[in-house]
Amino acid sequence: MIRVMSFNIRYGLAPDGENHWHNRKHLALARIRAFGPDLLGLQECRDDDQAAFVRQGLPDFHFYGVHRQGPGDTALEMAPLLFRPAAFSLLDSGCFWLSETPEIPGSMSWDSAYARTVSWARLSCRTTGRELTYVNTHLDYEPEAVVNHARCLRHWLDRVDSGTPLILTGDFNADKDSEPYRLLTGDNGLNDAFRLAHPPPGQDEITYHAYGQEEERTSIDWILVSDHFRVVEAQIDRSREGNLFPSDHYPIAAVLDWRK
Protein backbone atom coordinates (compact mmCIF):
# COMPACT_ATOMS: atom_id res chain seq x y z
CA MET A 1 0.00 0.00 0.00
CA ILE A 2 1.11 3.57 -0.73
CA ARG A 3 -0.32 6.40 1.34
CA VAL A 4 -0.42 9.74 -0.50
CA MET A 5 -1.36 13.22 0.76
CA SER A 6 -1.59 16.64 -0.87
CA PHE A 7 -1.78 19.71 1.37
CA ASN A 8 -1.60 23.44 0.64
CA ILE A 9 -0.38 24.69 4.02
CA ARG A 10 -0.84 28.43 3.20
CA TYR A 11 2.29 30.55 3.20
CA GLY A 12 3.57 31.54 6.61
CA LEU A 13 3.61 35.32 6.06
CA ALA A 14 -0.08 35.54 5.11
CA PRO A 15 -1.99 38.08 7.26
CA ASP A 16 -4.61 35.57 8.39
CA GLY A 17 -5.47 36.91 11.83
CA GLU A 18 -6.31 34.14 14.28
CA ASN A 19 -5.47 31.61 11.55
CA HIS A 20 -1.93 32.91 11.13
CA TRP A 21 0.64 30.16 10.54
CA HIS A 22 2.12 30.55 14.02
CA ASN A 23 -1.26 29.72 15.55
CA ARG A 24 -2.15 26.78 13.31
CA LYS A 25 1.17 25.18 12.38
CA HIS A 26 0.81 22.52 15.07
CA LEU A 27 -2.58 21.58 13.57
CA ALA A 28 -1.12 21.31 10.07
CA LEU A 29 1.63 19.03 11.29
CA ALA A 30 -0.84 16.97 13.32
CA ARG A 31 -3.01 16.29 10.25
CA ILE A 32 0.01 15.04 8.31
CA ARG A 33 1.05 12.79 11.15
CA ALA A 34 -2.50 11.53 11.65
CA PHE A 35 -2.65 10.17 8.10
CA GLY A 36 0.97 9.05 7.97
CA PRO A 37 1.71 9.46 4.25
CA ASP A 38 4.50 7.74 2.38
CA LEU A 39 4.32 10.48 -0.27
CA LEU A 40 3.46 14.07 0.65
CA GLY A 41 3.02 17.04 -1.67
CA LEU A 42 2.94 20.48 -0.08
CA GLN A 43 2.11 23.82 -1.65
CA GLU A 44 2.85 27.39 -0.45
CA CYS A 45 5.72 26.22 1.74
CA ARG A 46 8.21 29.07 2.22
CA ASP A 47 11.86 28.19 2.65
CA ASP A 48 12.21 30.10 5.90
CA ASP A 49 10.93 29.29 9.40
CA GLN A 50 7.93 27.57 7.80
CA ALA A 51 9.91 24.94 5.90
CA ALA A 52 12.26 24.56 8.88
CA PHE A 53 9.27 23.73 11.08
CA VAL A 54 8.04 21.14 8.56
CA ARG A 55 11.46 19.54 8.24
CA GLN A 56 11.94 19.41 12.00
CA GLY A 57 8.45 18.00 12.55
CA LEU A 58 8.81 15.31 9.88
CA PRO A 59 12.32 13.93 10.44
CA ASP A 60 11.46 10.58 8.84
CA PHE A 61 10.90 12.21 5.43
CA HIS A 62 13.20 13.21 2.61
CA PHE A 63 12.31 16.82 1.66
CA TYR A 64 12.87 18.04 -1.90
CA GLY A 65 11.83 21.57 -2.81
CA VAL A 66 13.07 24.32 -5.12
CA HIS A 67 12.39 28.05 -4.75
CA ARG A 68 9.95 29.15 -7.42
CA GLN A 69 11.88 32.45 -7.68
CA GLY A 70 10.44 35.30 -9.72
CA PRO A 71 9.75 38.82 -8.43
CA GLY A 72 8.66 39.84 -4.94
CA ASP A 73 8.75 38.24 -1.52
CA THR A 74 7.07 35.04 -2.76
CA ALA A 75 10.30 33.88 -4.43
CA LEU A 76 11.07 31.61 -1.46
CA GLU A 77 7.84 29.64 -1.88
CA MET A 78 8.13 26.00 -2.93
CA ALA A 79 5.88 23.16 -3.99
CA PRO A 80 8.03 20.51 -2.30
CA LEU A 81 7.56 16.78 -2.36
CA LEU A 82 8.40 14.58 0.59
CA PHE A 83 8.76 10.82 0.80
CA ARG A 84 9.68 8.31 3.47
CA PRO A 85 13.07 6.70 2.77
CA ALA A 86 11.82 3.71 4.76
CA ALA A 87 9.29 3.14 1.96
CA PHE A 88 11.16 4.38 -1.12
CA SER A 89 14.67 4.82 -2.41
CA LEU A 90 15.43 7.86 -4.57
CA LEU A 91 16.57 7.18 -8.14
CA ASP A 92 16.35 10.68 -9.61
CA SER A 93 14.65 14.03 -9.01
CA GLY A 94 14.21 17.40 -10.63
CA CYS A 95 12.21 20.58 -11.04
CA PHE A 96 10.95 22.63 -13.96
CA TRP A 97 8.95 25.83 -14.37
CA LEU A 98 5.49 26.06 -15.89
CA SER A 99 6.37 28.45 -18.68
CA GLU A 100 7.41 28.57 -22.31
CA THR A 101 11.00 28.13 -21.07
CA PRO A 102 10.57 25.48 -18.35
CA GLU A 103 14.30 24.99 -17.86
CA ILE A 104 14.85 28.65 -16.86
CA PRO A 105 14.46 29.20 -13.09
CA GLY A 106 11.83 31.79 -12.20
CA SER A 107 10.46 31.96 -15.75
CA MET A 108 6.85 33.05 -16.26
CA SER A 109 4.49 33.01 -19.25
CA TRP A 110 0.82 33.49 -20.14
CA ASP A 111 0.31 36.42 -17.73
CA SER A 112 0.93 34.20 -14.71
CA ALA A 113 0.78 36.07 -11.41
CA TYR A 114 3.76 34.11 -10.05
CA ALA A 115 6.46 31.74 -11.20
CA ARG A 116 5.22 28.17 -10.74
CA THR A 117 7.20 24.96 -10.39
CA VAL A 118 6.77 21.22 -10.79
CA SER A 119 8.81 18.98 -8.49
CA TRP A 120 9.29 15.33 -9.44
CA ALA A 121 11.08 12.27 -8.11
CA ARG A 122 11.64 8.83 -9.56
CA LEU A 123 11.38 6.34 -6.72
CA SER A 124 11.80 2.64 -6.13
CA CYS A 125 9.37 0.94 -3.75
CA ARG A 126 11.40 -0.95 -1.16
CA THR A 127 8.80 -3.67 -0.59
CA THR A 128 8.05 -4.49 -4.24
CA GLY A 129 11.05 -3.15 -6.18
CA ARG A 130 8.65 -1.40 -8.55
CA GLU A 131 9.43 2.12 -9.74
CA LEU A 132 7.16 5.16 -9.94
CA THR A 133 7.39 8.85 -10.70
CA TYR A 134 5.89 11.17 -8.10
CA VAL A 135 5.03 14.72 -9.18
CA ASN A 136 3.83 17.71 -7.13
CA THR A 137 2.83 21.18 -8.30
CA HIS A 138 0.87 24.38 -7.69
CA LEU A 139 -0.68 26.03 -10.75
CA ASP A 140 -1.37 29.73 -11.11
CA TYR A 141 -4.85 31.22 -10.76
CA GLU A 142 -4.91 33.63 -13.71
CA PRO A 143 -7.32 32.22 -16.34
CA GLU A 144 -4.91 32.01 -19.28
CA ALA A 145 -2.04 30.85 -17.12
CA VAL A 146 -3.84 28.00 -15.36
CA VAL A 147 -4.94 26.43 -18.65
CA ASN A 148 -1.49 26.73 -20.19
CA HIS A 149 0.17 25.46 -17.02
CA ALA A 150 -2.03 22.36 -17.18
CA ARG A 151 -1.18 21.96 -20.86
CA CYS A 152 2.55 22.34 -20.14
CA LEU A 153 2.33 19.78 -17.34
CA ARG A 154 0.35 17.33 -19.50
CA HIS A 155 2.98 17.65 -22.23
CA TRP A 156 5.70 16.75 -19.72
CA LEU A 157 3.69 13.83 -18.34
CA ASP A 158 3.07 12.51 -21.85
CA ARG A 159 6.83 12.42 -22.44
CA VAL A 160 7.32 10.12 -19.47
CA ASP A 161 7.43 6.47 -20.57
CA SER A 162 3.86 5.18 -20.81
CA GLY A 163 4.86 2.16 -18.75
CA THR A 164 5.92 4.36 -15.84
CA PRO A 165 3.51 4.48 -12.89
CA LEU A 166 2.64 8.12 -12.11
CA ILE A 167 1.23 9.89 -9.05
CA LEU A 168 0.46 13.61 -9.31
CA THR A 169 -0.57 15.83 -6.41
CA GLY A 170 -1.19 19.53 -6.29
CA ASP A 171 -3.23 22.67 -5.90
CA PHE A 172 -4.49 23.20 -9.43
CA ASN A 173 -6.43 26.45 -8.82
CA ALA A 174 -9.24 25.09 -10.99
CA ASP A 175 -12.31 23.02 -10.16
CA LYS A 176 -13.29 19.71 -11.66
CA ASP A 177 -15.49 21.26 -14.35
CA SER A 178 -12.51 23.12 -15.77
CA GLU A 179 -10.29 22.80 -18.81
CA PRO A 180 -7.18 22.09 -16.66
CA TYR A 181 -8.98 19.10 -15.09
CA ARG A 182 -9.96 17.81 -18.54
CA LEU A 183 -6.43 18.30 -19.84
CA LEU A 184 -4.93 16.18 -17.06
CA THR A 185 -7.59 13.48 -16.78
CA GLY A 186 -9.03 13.17 -20.29
CA ASP A 187 -7.72 11.39 -23.42
CA ASN A 188 -5.79 8.62 -21.67
CA GLY A 189 -4.71 10.97 -18.90
CA LEU A 190 -4.60 10.27 -15.19
CA ASN A 191 -7.41 9.13 -12.90
CA ASP A 192 -8.89 11.16 -10.06
CA ALA A 193 -8.25 9.09 -6.92
CA PHE A 194 -11.05 10.69 -4.92
CA ARG A 195 -13.63 10.14 -7.65
CA LEU A 196 -12.56 6.52 -8.09
CA ALA A 197 -13.19 5.96 -4.38
CA HIS A 198 -16.32 8.16 -4.27
CA PRO A 199 -17.99 8.29 -7.70
CA PRO A 200 -20.08 11.43 -8.28
CA PRO A 201 -22.68 12.67 -7.71
CA GLY A 202 -23.30 13.10 -4.01
CA GLN A 203 -19.81 13.35 -2.53
CA ASP A 204 -18.46 16.61 -1.12
CA GLU A 205 -15.17 17.20 -2.97
CA ILE A 206 -14.46 20.66 -1.54
CA THR A 207 -10.85 21.25 -0.47
CA TYR A 208 -10.44 25.04 -0.55
CA HIS A 209 -12.56 26.86 2.05
CA ALA A 210 -10.73 30.13 2.93
CA TYR A 211 -10.95 29.34 6.67
CA GLY A 212 -14.59 28.31 6.61
CA GLN A 213 -15.96 30.86 4.17
CA GLU A 214 -18.94 29.16 2.53
CA GLU A 215 -18.87 31.29 -0.61
CA GLU A 216 -15.21 30.41 -1.33
CA ARG A 217 -15.55 26.63 -1.29
CA THR A 218 -14.21 24.75 -4.32
CA SER A 219 -12.46 21.48 -5.23
CA ILE A 220 -9.05 22.58 -6.49
CA ASP A 221 -6.73 20.06 -4.76
CA TRP A 222 -6.41 16.68 -6.47
CA ILE A 223 -4.55 13.40 -6.34
CA LEU A 224 -4.27 11.94 -9.85
CA VAL A 225 -2.88 8.48 -10.58
CA SER A 226 -2.09 6.29 -13.56
CA ASP A 227 -3.80 2.98 -14.29
CA HIS A 228 -0.99 1.16 -12.52
CA PHE A 229 -2.73 1.84 -9.19
CA ARG A 230 -5.93 0.73 -7.55
CA VAL A 231 -7.46 3.27 -5.15
CA VAL A 232 -8.24 1.54 -1.86
CA GLU A 233 -9.62 4.64 -0.16
CA ALA A 234 -9.57 8.43 -0.41
CA GLN A 235 -10.52 11.15 2.02
CA ILE A 236 -10.62 14.88 2.63
CA ASP A 237 -9.55 15.75 6.17
CA ARG A 238 -11.86 18.48 7.51
CA SER A 239 -10.45 18.55 11.04
CA ARG A 240 -10.23 21.84 12.93
CA GLU A 241 -10.18 23.18 16.48
CA GLY A 242 -13.13 25.54 16.85
CA ASN A 243 -12.46 28.45 14.50
CA LEU A 244 -8.81 27.47 14.06
CA PHE A 245 -8.05 25.56 10.86
CA PRO A 246 -4.85 23.74 9.86
CA SER A 247 -4.90 25.78 6.62
CA ASP A 248 -7.27 27.51 4.20
CA HIS A 249 -7.26 24.21 2.29
CA TYR A 250 -8.25 20.80 3.59
CA PRO A 251 -5.62 18.14 2.99
CA ILE A 252 -6.65 15.35 0.62
CA ALA A 253 -5.31 11.82 0.98
CA ALA A 254 -5.52 8.44 -0.72
CA VAL A 255 -4.37 4.89 -0.10
CA LEU A 256 -3.18 3.15 -3.27
CA ASP A 257 -2.25 -0.41 -4.10
CA TRP A 258 -0.39 -1.76 -7.08
CA ARG A 259 -2.48 -3.49 -9.68
CA LYS A 260 -1.30 -7.03 -10.34
XYZ file of C-alpha atoms in Angstrom, residues 7-257:
251
model
C -1.780 19.708 1.366
C -1.602 23.439 0.642
C -0.377 24.693 4.023
C -0.837 28.434 3.201
C 2.293 30.550 3.195
C 3.569 31.543 6.606
C 3.613 35.323 6.057
C -0.077 35.540 5.110
C -1.986 38.079 7.259
C -4.606 35.571 8.387
C -5.470 36.911 11.834
C -6.312 34.136 14.283
C -5.471 31.613 11.553
C -1.928 32.911 11.133
C 0.637 30.157 10.537
C 2.121 30.552 14.021
C -1.261 29.721 15.547
C -2.154 26.783 13.306
C 1.165 25.176 12.378
C 0.806 22.517 15.075
C -2.576 21.577 13.573
C -1.125 21.313 10.070
C 1.630 19.030 11.292
C -0.838 16.967 13.322
C -3.013 16.290 10.246
C 0.009 15.041 8.307
C 1.055 12.791 11.152
C -2.502 11.531 11.650
C -2.653 10.174 8.096
C 0.973 9.053 7.975
C 1.710 9.461 4.253
C 4.499 7.736 2.376
C 4.319 10.484 -0.272
C 3.462 14.068 0.651
C 3.015 17.037 -1.673
C 2.944 20.479 -0.075
C 2.111 23.824 -1.646
C 2.851 27.392 -0.452
C 5.715 26.224 1.743
C 8.208 29.068 2.217
C 11.863 28.195 2.649
C 12.212 30.102 5.902
C 10.930 29.288 9.400
C 7.934 27.569 7.803
C 9.914 24.942 5.900
C 12.257 24.565 8.881
C 9.268 23.726 11.079
C 8.039 21.141 8.561
C 11.463 19.539 8.236
C 11.943 19.407 11.995
C 8.454 17.996 12.553
C 8.815 15.307 9.877
C 12.324 13.930 10.437
C 11.457 10.582 8.839
C 10.903 12.214 5.426
C 13.202 13.209 2.607
C 12.312 16.816 1.657
C 12.869 18.042 -1.904
C 11.831 21.568 -2.813
C 13.075 24.324 -5.121
C 12.392 28.053 -4.753
C 9.951 29.146 -7.418
C 11.882 32.449 -7.676
C 10.444 35.295 -9.719
C 9.750 38.823 -8.427
C 8.662 39.836 -4.944
C 8.749 38.237 -1.525
C 7.066 35.042 -2.764
C 10.297 33.878 -4.434
C 11.070 31.613 -1.463
C 7.843 29.641 -1.883
C 8.130 26.004 -2.932
C 5.885 23.162 -3.987
C 8.031 20.512 -2.303
C 7.559 16.779 -2.364
C 8.400 14.579 0.586
C 8.755 10.818 0.805
C 9.680 8.314 3.472
C 13.070 6.699 2.772
C 11.822 3.707 4.761
C 9.290 3.144 1.958
C 11.160 4.378 -1.122
C 14.672 4.825 -2.411
C 15.431 7.858 -4.569
C 16.568 7.175 -8.143
C 16.352 10.681 -9.608
C 14.648 14.033 -9.010
C 14.213 17.402 -10.632
C 12.207 20.577 -11.042
C 10.955 22.632 -13.957
C 8.950 25.828 -14.367
C 5.493 26.058 -15.886
C 6.368 28.455 -18.680
C 7.415 28.572 -22.311
C 10.997 28.130 -21.070
C 10.572 25.484 -18.347
C 14.298 24.988 -17.861
C 14.851 28.648 -16.857
C 14.455 29.201 -13.089
C 11.830 31.789 -12.204
C 10.459 31.961 -15.745
C 6.854 33.054 -16.259
C 4.493 33.008 -19.247
C 0.820 33.490 -20.139
C 0.309 36.422 -17.726
C 0.931 34.204 -14.713
C 0.777 36.070 -11.414
C 3.760 34.113 -10.053
C 6.458 31.743 -11.199
C 5.220 28.168 -10.744
C 7.202 24.956 -10.392
C 6.767 21.225 -10.786
C 8.810 18.976 -8.490
C 9.295 15.326 -9.435
C 11.083 12.271 -8.115
C 11.637 8.826 -9.559
C 11.379 6.342 -6.716
C 11.796 2.636 -6.127
C 9.372 0.944 -3.747
C 11.398 -0.946 -1.157
C 8.798 -3.670 -0.587
C 8.050 -4.486 -4.241
C 11.046 -3.152 -6.177
C 8.646 -1.396 -8.554
C 9.426 2.124 -9.736
C 7.159 5.157 -9.937
C 7.386 8.850 -10.704
C 5.895 11.168 -8.104
C 5.026 14.724 -9.179
C 3.830 17.711 -7.126
C 2.830 21.179 -8.297
C 0.874 24.382 -7.692
C -0.676 26.025 -10.754
C -1.369 29.725 -11.112
C -4.853 31.218 -10.764
C -4.910 33.634 -13.711
C -7.319 32.220 -16.342
C -4.906 32.007 -19.285
C -2.036 30.847 -17.115
C -3.841 28.001 -15.360
C -4.938 26.433 -18.655
C -1.489 26.731 -20.192
C 0.165 25.461 -17.020
C -2.028 22.364 -17.180
C -1.177 21.965 -20.865
C 2.546 22.341 -20.138
C 2.329 19.776 -17.345
C 0.351 17.329 -19.495
C 2.979 17.654 -22.226
C 5.700 16.752 -19.717
C 3.689 13.835 -18.341
C 3.072 12.511 -21.847
C 6.833 12.420 -22.441
C 7.320 10.118 -19.466
C 7.434 6.469 -20.572
C 3.859 5.178 -20.810
C 4.863 2.164 -18.747
C 5.924 4.356 -15.843
C 3.515 4.484 -12.887
C 2.638 8.120 -12.109
C 1.230 9.885 -9.054
C 0.460 13.613 -9.313
C -0.574 15.832 -6.415
C -1.191 19.535 -6.290
C -3.235 22.669 -5.899
C -4.495 23.203 -9.431
C -6.425 26.447 -8.823
C -9.245 25.087 -10.994
C -12.306 23.021 -10.156
C -13.294 19.706 -11.663
C -15.494 21.262 -14.347
C -12.509 23.121 -15.772
C -10.294 22.797 -18.811
C -7.184 22.090 -16.656
C -8.977 19.098 -15.094
C -9.965 17.810 -18.544
C -6.431 18.296 -19.844
C -4.935 16.183 -17.065
C -7.592 13.481 -16.781
C -9.030 13.168 -20.289
C -7.725 11.389 -23.423
C -5.786 8.622 -21.672
C -4.705 10.974 -18.897
C -4.596 10.267 -15.187
C -7.407 9.133 -12.902
C -8.893 11.157 -10.058
C -8.249 9.085 -6.924
C -11.053 10.692 -4.919
C -13.627 10.140 -7.648
C -12.557 6.522 -8.092
C -13.190 5.963 -4.384
C -16.322 8.157 -4.268
C -17.988 8.287 -7.705
C -20.083 11.427 -8.277
C -22.678 12.670 -7.711
C -23.300 13.095 -4.012
C -19.811 13.355 -2.530
C -18.460 16.608 -1.118
C -15.166 17.197 -2.970
C -14.462 20.659 -1.538
C -10.854 21.248 -0.467
C -10.440 25.044 -0.550
C -12.557 26.856 2.055
C -10.733 30.126 2.930
C -10.947 29.339 6.665
C -14.588 28.307 6.611
C -15.959 30.860 4.166
C -18.940 29.156 2.529
C -18.866 31.293 -0.612
C -15.208 30.414 -1.332
C -15.547 26.631 -1.285
C -14.212 24.747 -4.325
C -12.463 21.478 -5.226
C -9.046 22.576 -6.490
C -6.732 20.063 -4.757
C -6.413 16.684 -6.471
C -4.553 13.399 -6.339
C -4.271 11.937 -9.851
C -2.881 8.482 -10.577
C -2.089 6.292 -13.564
C -3.803 2.983 -14.293
C -0.988 1.160 -12.518
C -2.726 1.844 -9.195
C -5.927 0.733 -7.546
C -7.464 3.269 -5.152
C -8.237 1.537 -1.862
C -9.616 4.639 -0.162
C -9.567 8.427 -0.414
C -10.522 11.147 2.023
C -10.615 14.881 2.627
C -9.551 15.754 6.170
C -11.858 18.481 7.512
C -10.450 18.554 11.042
C -10.228 21.838 12.934
C -10.179 23.175 16.485
C -13.126 25.543 16.854
C -12.462 28.454 14.498
C -8.809 27.471 14.061
C -8.048 25.557 10.855
C -4.848 23.744 9.857
C -4.898 25.777 6.616
C -7.268 27.509 4.195
C -7.257 24.206 2.293
C -8.254 20.796 3.590
C -5.616 18.140 2.994
C -6.648 15.355 0.623
C -5.315 11.824 0.975
C -5.516 8.436 -0.721
C -4.368 4.889 -0.105
C -3.182 3.146 -3.271
C -2.252 -0.411 -4.096
